[in-house]
Every structure is written in structure tokens, then in C-alpha cells.
CSV table of N, CA and C in Angstrom, one decimal:
chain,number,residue,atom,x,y,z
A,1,UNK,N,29.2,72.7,-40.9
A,1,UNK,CA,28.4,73.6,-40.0
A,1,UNK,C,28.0,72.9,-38.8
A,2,UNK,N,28.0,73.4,-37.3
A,2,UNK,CA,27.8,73.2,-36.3
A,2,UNK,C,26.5,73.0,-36.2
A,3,UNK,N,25.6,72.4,-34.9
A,3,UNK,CA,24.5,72.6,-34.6
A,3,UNK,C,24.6,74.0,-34.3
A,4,UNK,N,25.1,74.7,-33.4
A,4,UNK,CA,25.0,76.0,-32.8
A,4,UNK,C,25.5,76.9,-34.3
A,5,UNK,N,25.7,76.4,-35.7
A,5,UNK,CA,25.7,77.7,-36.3
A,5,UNK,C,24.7,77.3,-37.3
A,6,UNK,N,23.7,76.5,-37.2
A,6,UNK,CA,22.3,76.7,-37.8
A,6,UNK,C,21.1,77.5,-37.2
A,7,UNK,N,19.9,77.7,-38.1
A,7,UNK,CA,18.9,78.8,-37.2
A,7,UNK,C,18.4,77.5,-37.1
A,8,UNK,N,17.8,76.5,-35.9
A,8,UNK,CA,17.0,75.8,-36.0
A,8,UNK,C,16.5,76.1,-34.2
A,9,UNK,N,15.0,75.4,-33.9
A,9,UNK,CA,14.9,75.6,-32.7
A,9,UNK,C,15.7,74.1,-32.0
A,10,UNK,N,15.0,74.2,-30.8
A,10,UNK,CA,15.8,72.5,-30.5
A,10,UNK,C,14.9,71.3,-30.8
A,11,UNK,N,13.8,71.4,-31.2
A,11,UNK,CA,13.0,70.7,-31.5
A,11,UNK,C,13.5,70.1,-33.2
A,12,UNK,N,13.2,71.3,-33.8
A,12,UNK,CA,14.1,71.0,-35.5
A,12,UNK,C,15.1,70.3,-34.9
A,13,UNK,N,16.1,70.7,-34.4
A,13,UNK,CA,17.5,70.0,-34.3
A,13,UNK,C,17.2,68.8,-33.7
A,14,UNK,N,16.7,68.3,-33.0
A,14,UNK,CA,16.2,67.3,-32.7
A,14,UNK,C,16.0,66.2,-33.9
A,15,UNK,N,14.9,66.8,-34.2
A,15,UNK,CA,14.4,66.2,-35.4
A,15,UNK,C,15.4,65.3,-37.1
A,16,UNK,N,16.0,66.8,-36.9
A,16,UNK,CA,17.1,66.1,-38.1
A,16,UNK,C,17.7,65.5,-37.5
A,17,UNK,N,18.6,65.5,-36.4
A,17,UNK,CA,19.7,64.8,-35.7
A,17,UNK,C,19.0,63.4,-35.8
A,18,UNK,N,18.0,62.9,-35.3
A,18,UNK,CA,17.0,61.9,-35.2
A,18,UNK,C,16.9,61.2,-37.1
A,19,UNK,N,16.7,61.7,-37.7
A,19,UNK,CA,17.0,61.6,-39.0
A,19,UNK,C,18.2,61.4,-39.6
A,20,UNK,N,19.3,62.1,-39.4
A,20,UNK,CA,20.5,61.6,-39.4
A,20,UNK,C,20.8,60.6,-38.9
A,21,UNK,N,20.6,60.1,-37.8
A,21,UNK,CA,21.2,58.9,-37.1
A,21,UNK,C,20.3,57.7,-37.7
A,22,UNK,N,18.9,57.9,-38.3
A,22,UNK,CA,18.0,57.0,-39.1
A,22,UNK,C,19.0,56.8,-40.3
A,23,UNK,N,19.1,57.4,-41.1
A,23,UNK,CA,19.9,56.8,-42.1
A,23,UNK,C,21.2,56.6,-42.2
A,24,UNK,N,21.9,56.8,-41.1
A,24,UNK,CA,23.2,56.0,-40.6
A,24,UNK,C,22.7,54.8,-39.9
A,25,UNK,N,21.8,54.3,-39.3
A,25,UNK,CA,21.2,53.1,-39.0
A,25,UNK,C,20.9,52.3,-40.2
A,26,UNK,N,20.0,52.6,-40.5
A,26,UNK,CA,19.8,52.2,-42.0
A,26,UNK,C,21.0,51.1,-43.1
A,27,UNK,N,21.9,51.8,-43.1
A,27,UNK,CA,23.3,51.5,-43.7
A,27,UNK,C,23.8,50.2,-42.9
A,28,UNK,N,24.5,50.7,-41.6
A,28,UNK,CA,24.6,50.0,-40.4
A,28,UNK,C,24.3,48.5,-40.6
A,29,UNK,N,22.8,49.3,-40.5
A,29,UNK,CA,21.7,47.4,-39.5
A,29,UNK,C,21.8,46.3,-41.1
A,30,UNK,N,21.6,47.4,-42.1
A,30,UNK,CA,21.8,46.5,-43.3
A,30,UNK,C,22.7,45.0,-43.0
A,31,UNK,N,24.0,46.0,-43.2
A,31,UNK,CA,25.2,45.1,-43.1
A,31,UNK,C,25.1,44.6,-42.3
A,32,UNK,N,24.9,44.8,-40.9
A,32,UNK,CA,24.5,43.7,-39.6
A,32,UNK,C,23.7,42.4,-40.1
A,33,UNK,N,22.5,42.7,-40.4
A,33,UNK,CA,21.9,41.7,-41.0
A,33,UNK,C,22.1,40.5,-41.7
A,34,UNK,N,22.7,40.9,-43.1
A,34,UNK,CA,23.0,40.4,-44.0
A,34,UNK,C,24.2,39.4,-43.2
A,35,UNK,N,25.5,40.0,-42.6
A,35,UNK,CA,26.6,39.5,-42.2
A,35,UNK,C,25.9,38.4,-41.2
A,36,UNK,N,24.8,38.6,-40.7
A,36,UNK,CA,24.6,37.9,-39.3
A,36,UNK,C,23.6,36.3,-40.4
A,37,UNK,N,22.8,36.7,-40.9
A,37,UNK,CA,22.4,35.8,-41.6
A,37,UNK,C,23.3,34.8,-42.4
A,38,UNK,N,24.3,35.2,-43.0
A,38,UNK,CA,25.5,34.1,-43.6
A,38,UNK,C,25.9,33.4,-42.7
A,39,UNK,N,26.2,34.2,-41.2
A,39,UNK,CA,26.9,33.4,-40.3
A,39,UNK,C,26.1,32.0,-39.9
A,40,UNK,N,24.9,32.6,-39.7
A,40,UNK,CA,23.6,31.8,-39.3
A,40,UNK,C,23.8,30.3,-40.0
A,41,UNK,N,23.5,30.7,-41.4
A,41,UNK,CA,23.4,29.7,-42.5
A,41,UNK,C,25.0,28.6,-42.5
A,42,UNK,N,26.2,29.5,-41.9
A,42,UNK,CA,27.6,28.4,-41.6
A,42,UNK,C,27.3,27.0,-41.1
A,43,UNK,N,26.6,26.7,-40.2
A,43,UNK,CA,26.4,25.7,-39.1
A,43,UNK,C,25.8,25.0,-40.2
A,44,UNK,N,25.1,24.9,-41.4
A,44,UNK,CA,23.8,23.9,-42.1
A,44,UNK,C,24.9,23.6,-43.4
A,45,UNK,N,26.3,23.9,-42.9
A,45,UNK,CA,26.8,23.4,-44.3
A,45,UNK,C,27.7,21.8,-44.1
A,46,UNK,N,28.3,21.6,-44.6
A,46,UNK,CA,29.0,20.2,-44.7
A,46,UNK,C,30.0,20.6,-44.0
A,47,UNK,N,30.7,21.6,-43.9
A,47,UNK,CA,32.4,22.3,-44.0
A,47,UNK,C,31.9,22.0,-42.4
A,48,UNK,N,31.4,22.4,-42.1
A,48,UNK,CA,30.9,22.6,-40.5
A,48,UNK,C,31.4,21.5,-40.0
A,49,UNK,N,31.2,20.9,-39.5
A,49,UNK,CA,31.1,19.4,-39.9
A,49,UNK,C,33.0,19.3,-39.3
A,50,UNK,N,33.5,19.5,-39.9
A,50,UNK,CA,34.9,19.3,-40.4
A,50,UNK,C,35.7,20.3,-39.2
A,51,UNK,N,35.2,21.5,-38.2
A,51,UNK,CA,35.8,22.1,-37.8
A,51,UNK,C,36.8,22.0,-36.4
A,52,UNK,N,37.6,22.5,-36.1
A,52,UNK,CA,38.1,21.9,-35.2
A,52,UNK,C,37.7,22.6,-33.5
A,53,UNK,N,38.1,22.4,-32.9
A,53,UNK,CA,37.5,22.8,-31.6
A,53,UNK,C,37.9,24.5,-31.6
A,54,UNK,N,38.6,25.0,-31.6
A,54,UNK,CA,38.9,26.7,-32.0
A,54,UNK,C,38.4,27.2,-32.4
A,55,UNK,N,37.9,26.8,-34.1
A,55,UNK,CA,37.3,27.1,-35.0
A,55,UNK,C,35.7,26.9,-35.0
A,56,UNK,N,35.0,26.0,-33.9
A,56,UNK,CA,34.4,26.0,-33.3
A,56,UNK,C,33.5,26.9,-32.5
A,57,UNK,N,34.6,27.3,-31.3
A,57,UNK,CA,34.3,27.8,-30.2
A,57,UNK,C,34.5,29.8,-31.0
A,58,UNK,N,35.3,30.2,-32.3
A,58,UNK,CA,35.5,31.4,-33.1
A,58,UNK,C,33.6,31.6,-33.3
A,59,UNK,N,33.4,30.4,-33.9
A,59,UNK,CA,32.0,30.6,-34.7
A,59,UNK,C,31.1,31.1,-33.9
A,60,UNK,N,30.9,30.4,-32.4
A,60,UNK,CA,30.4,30.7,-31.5
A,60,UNK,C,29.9,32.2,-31.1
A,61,UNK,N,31.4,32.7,-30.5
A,61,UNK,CA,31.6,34.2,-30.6
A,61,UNK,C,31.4,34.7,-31.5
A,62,UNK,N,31.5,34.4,-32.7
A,62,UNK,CA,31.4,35.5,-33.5
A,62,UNK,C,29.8,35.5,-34.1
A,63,UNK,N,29.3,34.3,-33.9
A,63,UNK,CA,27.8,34.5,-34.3
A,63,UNK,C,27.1,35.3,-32.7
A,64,UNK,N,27.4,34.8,-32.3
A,64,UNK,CA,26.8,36.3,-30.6
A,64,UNK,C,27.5,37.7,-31.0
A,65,UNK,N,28.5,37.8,-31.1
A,65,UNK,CA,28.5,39.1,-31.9
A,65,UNK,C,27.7,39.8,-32.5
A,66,UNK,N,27.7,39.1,-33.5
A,66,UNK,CA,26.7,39.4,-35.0
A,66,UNK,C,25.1,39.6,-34.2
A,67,UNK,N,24.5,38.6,-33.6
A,67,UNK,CA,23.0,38.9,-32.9
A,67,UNK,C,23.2,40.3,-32.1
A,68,UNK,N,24.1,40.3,-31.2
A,68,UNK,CA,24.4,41.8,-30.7
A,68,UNK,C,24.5,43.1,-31.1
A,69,UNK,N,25.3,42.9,-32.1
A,69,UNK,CA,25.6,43.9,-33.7
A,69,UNK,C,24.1,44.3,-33.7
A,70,UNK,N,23.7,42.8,-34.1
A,70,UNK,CA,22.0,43.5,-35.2
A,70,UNK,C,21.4,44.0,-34.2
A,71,UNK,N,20.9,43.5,-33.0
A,71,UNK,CA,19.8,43.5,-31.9
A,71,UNK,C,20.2,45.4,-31.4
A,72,UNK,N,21.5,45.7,-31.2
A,72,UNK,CA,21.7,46.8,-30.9
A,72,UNK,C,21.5,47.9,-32.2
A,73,UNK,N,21.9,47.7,-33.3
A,73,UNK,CA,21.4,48.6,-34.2
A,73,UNK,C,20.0,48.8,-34.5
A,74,UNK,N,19.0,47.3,-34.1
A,74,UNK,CA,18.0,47.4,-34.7
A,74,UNK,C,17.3,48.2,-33.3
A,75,UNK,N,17.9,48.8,-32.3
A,75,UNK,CA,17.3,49.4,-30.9
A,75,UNK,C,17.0,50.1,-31.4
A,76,UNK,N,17.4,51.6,-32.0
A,76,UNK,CA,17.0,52.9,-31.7
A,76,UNK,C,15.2,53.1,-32.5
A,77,UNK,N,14.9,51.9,-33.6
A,77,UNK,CA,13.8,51.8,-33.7
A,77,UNK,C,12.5,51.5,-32.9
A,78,UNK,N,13.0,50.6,-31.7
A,78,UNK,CA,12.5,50.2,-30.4
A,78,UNK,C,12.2,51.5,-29.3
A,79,UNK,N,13.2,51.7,-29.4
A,79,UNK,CA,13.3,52.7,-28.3
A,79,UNK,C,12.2,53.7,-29.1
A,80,UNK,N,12.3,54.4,-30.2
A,80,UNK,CA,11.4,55.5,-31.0
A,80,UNK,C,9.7,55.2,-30.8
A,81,UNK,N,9.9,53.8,-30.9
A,81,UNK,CA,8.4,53.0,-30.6
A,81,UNK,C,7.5,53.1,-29.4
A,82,UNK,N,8.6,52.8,-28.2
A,82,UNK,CA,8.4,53.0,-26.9
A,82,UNK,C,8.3,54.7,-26.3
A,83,UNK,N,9.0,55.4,-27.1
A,83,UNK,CA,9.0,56.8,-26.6
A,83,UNK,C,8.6,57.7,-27.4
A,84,UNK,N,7.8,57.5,-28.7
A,84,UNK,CA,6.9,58.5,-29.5
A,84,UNK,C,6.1,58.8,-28.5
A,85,UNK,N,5.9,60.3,-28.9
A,85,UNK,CA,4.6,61.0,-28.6
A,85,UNK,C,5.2,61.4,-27.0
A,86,UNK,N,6.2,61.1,-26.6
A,86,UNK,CA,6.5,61.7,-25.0
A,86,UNK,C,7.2,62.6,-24.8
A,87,UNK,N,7.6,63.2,-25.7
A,87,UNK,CA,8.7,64.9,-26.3
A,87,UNK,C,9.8,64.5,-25.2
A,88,UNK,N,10.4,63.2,-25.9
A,88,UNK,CA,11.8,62.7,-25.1
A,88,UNK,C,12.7,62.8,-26.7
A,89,UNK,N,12.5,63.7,-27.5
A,89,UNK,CA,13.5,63.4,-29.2
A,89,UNK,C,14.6,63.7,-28.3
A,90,UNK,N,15.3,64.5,-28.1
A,90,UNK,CA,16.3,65.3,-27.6
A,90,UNK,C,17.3,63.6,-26.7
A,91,UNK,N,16.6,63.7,-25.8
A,91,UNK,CA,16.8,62.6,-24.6
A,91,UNK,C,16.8,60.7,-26.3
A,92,UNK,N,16.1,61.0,-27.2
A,92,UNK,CA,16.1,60.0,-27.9
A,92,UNK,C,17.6,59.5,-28.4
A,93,UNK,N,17.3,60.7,-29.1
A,93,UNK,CA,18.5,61.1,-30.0
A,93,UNK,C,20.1,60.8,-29.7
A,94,UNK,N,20.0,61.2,-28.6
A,94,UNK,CA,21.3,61.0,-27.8
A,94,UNK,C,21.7,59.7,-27.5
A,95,UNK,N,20.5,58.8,-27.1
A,95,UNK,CA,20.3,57.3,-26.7
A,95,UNK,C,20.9,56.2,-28.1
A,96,UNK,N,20.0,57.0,-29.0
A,96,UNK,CA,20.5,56.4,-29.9
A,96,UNK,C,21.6,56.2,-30.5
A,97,UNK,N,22.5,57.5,-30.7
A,97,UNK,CA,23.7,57.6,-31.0
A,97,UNK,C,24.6,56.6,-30.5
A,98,UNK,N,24.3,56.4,-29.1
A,98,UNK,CA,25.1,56.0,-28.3
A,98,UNK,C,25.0,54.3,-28.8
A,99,UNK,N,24.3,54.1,-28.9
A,99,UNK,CA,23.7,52.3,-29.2
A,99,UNK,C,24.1,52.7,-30.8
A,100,UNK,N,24.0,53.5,-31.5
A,100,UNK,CA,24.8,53.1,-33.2
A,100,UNK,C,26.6,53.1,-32.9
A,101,UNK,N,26.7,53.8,-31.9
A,101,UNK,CA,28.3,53.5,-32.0
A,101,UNK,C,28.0,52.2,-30.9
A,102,UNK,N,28.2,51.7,-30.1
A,102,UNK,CA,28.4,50.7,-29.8
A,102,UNK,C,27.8,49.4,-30.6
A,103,UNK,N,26.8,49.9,-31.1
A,103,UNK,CA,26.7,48.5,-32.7
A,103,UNK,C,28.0,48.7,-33.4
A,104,UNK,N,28.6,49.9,-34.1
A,104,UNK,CA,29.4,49.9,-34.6
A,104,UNK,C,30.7,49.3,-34.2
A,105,UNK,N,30.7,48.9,-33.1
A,105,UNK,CA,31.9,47.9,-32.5
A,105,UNK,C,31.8,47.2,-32.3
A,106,UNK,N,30.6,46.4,-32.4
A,106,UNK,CA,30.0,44.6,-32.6
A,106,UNK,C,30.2,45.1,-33.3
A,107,UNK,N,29.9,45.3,-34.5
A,107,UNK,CA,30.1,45.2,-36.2
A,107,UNK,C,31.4,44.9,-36.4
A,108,UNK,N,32.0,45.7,-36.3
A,108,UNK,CA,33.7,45.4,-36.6
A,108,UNK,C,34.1,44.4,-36.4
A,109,UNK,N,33.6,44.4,-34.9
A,109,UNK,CA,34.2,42.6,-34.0
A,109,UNK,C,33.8,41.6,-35.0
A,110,UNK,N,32.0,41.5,-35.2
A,110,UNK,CA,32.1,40.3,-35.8
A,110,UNK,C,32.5,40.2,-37.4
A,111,UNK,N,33.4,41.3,-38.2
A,111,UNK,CA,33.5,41.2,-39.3
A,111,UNK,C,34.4,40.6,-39.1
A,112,UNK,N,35.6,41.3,-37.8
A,112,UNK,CA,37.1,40.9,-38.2
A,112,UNK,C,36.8,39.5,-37.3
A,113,UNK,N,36.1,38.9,-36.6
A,113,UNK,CA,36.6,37.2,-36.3
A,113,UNK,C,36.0,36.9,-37.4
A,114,UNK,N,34.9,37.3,-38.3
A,114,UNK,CA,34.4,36.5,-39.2
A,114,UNK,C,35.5,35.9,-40.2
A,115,UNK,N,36.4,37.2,-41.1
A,115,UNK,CA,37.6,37.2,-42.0
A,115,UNK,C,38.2,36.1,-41.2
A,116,UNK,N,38.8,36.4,-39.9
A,116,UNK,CA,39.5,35.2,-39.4
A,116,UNK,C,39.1,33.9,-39.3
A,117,UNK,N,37.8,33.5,-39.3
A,117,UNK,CA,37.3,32.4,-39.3
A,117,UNK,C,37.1,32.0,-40.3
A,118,UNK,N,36.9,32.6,-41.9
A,118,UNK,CA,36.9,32.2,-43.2
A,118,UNK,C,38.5,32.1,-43.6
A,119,UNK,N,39.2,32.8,-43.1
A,119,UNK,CA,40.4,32.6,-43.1
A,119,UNK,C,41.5,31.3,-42.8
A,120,UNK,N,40.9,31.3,-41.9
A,120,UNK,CA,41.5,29.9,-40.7
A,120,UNK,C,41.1,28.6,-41.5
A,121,UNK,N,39.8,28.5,-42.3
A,121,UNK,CA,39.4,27.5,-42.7
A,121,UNK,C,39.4,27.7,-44.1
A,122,UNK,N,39.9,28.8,-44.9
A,122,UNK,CA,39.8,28.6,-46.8
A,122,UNK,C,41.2,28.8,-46.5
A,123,UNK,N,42.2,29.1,-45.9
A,123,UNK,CA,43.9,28.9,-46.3
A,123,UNK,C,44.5,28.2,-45.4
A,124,UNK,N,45.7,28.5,-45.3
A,124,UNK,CA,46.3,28.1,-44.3
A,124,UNK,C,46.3,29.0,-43.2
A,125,UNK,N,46.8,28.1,-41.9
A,125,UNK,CA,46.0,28.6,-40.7
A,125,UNK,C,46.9,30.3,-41.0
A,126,UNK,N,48.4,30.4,-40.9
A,126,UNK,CA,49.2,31.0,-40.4
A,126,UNK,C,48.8,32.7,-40.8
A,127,UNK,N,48.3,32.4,-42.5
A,127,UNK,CA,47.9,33.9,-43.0
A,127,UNK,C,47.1,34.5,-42.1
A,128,UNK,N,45.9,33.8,-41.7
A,128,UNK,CA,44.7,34.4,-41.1
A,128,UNK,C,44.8,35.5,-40.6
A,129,UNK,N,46.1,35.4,-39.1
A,129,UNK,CA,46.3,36.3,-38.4
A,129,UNK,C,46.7,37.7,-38.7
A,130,UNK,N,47.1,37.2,-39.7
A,130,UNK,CA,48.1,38.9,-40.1
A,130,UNK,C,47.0,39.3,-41.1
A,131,UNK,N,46.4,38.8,-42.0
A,131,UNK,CA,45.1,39.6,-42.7
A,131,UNK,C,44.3,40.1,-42.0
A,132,UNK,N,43.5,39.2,-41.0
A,132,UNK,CA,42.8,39.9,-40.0
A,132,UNK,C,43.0,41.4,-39.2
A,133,UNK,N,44.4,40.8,-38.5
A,133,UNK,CA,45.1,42.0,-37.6
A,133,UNK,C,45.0,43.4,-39.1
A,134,UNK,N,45.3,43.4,-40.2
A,134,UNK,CA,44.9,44.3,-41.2
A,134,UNK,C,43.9,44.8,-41.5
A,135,UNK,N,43.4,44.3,-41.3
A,135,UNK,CA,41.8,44.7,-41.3
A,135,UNK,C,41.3,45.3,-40.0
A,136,UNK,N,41.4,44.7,-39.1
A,136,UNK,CA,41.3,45.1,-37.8
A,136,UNK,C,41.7,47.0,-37.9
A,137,UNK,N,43.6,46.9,-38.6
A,137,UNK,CA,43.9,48.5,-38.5
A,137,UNK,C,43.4,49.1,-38.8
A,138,UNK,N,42.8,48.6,-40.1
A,138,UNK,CA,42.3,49.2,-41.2
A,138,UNK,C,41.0,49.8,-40.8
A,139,UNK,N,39.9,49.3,-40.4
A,139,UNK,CA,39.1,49.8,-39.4
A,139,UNK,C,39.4,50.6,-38.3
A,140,UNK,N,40.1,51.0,-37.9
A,140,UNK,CA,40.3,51.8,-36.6
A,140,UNK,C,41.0,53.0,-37.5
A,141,UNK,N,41.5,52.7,-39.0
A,141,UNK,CA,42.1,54.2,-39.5
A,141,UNK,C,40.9,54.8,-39.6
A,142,UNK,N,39.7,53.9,-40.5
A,142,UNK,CA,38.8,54.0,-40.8
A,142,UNK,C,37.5,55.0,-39.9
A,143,UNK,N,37.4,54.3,-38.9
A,143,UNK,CA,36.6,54.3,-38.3
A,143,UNK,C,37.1,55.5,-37.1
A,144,UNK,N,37.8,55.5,-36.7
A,144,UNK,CA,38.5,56.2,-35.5
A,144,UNK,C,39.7,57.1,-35.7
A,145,UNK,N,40.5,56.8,-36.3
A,145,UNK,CA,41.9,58.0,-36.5
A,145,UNK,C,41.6,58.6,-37.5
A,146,UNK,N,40.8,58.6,-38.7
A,146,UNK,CA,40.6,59.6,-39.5
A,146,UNK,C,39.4,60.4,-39.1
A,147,UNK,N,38.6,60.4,-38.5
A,147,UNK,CA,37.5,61.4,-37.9
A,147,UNK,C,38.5,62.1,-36.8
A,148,UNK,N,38.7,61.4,-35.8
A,148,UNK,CA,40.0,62.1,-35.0
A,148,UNK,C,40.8,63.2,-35.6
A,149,UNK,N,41.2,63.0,-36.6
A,149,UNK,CA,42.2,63.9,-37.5
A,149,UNK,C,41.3,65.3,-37.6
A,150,UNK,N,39.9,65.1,-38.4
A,150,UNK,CA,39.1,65.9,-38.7
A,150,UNK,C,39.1,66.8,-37.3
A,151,UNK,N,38.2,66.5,-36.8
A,151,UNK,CA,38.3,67.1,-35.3
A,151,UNK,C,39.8,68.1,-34.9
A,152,UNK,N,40.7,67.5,-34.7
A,152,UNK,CA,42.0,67.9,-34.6
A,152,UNK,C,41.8,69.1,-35.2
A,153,UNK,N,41.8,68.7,-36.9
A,153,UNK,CA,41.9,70.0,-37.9
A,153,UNK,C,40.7,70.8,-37.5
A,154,UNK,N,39.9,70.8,-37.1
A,154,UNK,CA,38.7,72.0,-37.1
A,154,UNK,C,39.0,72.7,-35.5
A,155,UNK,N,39.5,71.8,-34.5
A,155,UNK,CA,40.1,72.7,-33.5
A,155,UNK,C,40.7,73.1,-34.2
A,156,UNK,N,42.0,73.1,-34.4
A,156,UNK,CA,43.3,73.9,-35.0
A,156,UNK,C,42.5,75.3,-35.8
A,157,UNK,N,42.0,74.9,-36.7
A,157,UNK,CA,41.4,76.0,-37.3
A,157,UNK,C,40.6,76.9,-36.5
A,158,UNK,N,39.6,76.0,-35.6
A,158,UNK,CA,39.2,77.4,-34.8
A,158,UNK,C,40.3,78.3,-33.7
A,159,UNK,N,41.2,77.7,-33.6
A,159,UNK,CA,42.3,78.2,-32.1
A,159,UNK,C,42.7,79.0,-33.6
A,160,UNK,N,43.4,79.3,-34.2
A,160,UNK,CA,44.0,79.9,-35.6
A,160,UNK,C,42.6,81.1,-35.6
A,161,UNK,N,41.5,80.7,-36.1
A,161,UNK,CA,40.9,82.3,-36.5
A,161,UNK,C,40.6,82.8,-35.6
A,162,UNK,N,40.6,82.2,-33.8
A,162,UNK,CA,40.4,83.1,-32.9
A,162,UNK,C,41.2,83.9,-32.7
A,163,UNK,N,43.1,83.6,-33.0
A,163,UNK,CA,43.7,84.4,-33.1
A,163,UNK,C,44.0,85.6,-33.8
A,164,UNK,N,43.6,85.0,-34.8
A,164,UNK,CA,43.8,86.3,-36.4
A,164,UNK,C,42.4,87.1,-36.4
């Protein structure tokens, strides 16, 4: 069901949309966290120690990732903070969406250098790449060409009953 084919005012739809995107955050920032904390704790181990300059400079990026990831998912609570009580939900709502998908692509980033950088250093170098790059796909069926599809199919369907 559409927004335009529920009875709500725009205030209600505000509202739940604002709630919807709360517990899609929720989920999100979890995993940000947690992922961004392990990376954290990498640097204080012995293995560290042992790394080579690539593998190095991976960790790097990939822990700025992960602070990015989190810092941007953990916005839309910020921003709700800063703009309660100024009847900006509408104008919120929208803001936030936009900063959960772009967390959602730090996310990814720092999952798939992470796999590559646990990779690179628990096997041999050569696997890394091609598991990664799998994952990497795998995420974009995931994430991007299977909602795509949906879409696809619900145009289709509505060009089809406008006809019939």
C-alpha cells in the first residue's frame, strides 16, 4: 500500500514514516556499532603488529568507514533532537532517509574491506579478492537489484491494470 492509498493526514504520515525509518535505523546503527567496535579493538592485538604496509593503510580506511557508517546512522537521532517541537517531521523525515541510505553505503564499504582485510590476513592473500568481490555482488543483489525488480514489477502491474 502507497502513502497516497492510506487515509492518513500528512502529519500521521509523517509520523509513521518517521517511525519506520526509526526502526530501520535501529537495526542499521546496531550493526554499525558492533562492526565499528571490533575494528577498533584490531589495533590492541598482537596480529597487528605483524601487518604489512597495505594491510595497514586497508585498516585505516576501513576503520574511517566504519566511524562514518556509525556517526551517519546515529544522525537522524541528532537531527530529531535539534528539530523537535519545530513542525519540520515532514522536512525530518526526508533528511533522514537520505543519511540511512547513505550510512547504508558506509556500511557495506566497511563490511566488504573488512572481509578483505580478515581475509588478506587469516588466508592466503589471492582468495581475498574474489570472496570479497562476492560479497560485494552479493550486496548490491541484495541491497539494490532486488528492490529494483520490485519496483519494476509494481510499475508493470500498474501500466497492465490501467490498461485492462
Amino acid at each position: 500500500m502507497s502513502d497516497d492509498e492510506r487515509d492518513e493526514t500528512p502529519a500521521e504520515r509523517a509520523d509513521r514514516r518517521w517511525n519506520e525509518t526509526l526502526q530501520e535505523v535501529r537495526v542499521a546503527q546496531t550493526g554499525a556499532q558492533i562492526l565499528f567496535g571490533f575494528l577498533l579493538s584490531v589495533a590492541f592485538t598482537p596480529r597487528f603488529a605483524q601487518l604489512g604496509p597495505f594491510d595497514r593503510g586497508l585498516y585505516v580506511v576501513t576503520v574511517a568507514l566504519g566511524a562514518l557508517a556509525t556517526g551517519t546512522m546515529i544522525a537522524p537521532v541528532a537531527y530529531h533532537q535539534l528539530l523537535a517541537g519545530h513542525h519540520l517531521k515532514p522536512q525530518l523525515v526526508r533528511a533522514a532517509g537520505r543519511l540511512v541510505s547513505i550510512g547504508i553505503v558506509l556500511l557495506a564499504m566497511t563490511v566488504t574491506l573488512s572481509v578483505l582485510l580478515l581475509l588478506r590476513v587469516a588466508t592466503s592473500h589471492w582468495i581475498a579478492w574474489p570472496v570479497t568481490a562476492c560479497v560485494t555482488g552479493w550486496f548490491a543483489v541484495c541491497w539494490l537489484v532486488m528492490p529494483s525488480m520490485l519496483l519494476r514489477s509494481k510499475a508493470k502491474d500498474r501500466t497492465d491494470a490501467d490498461r485492462g
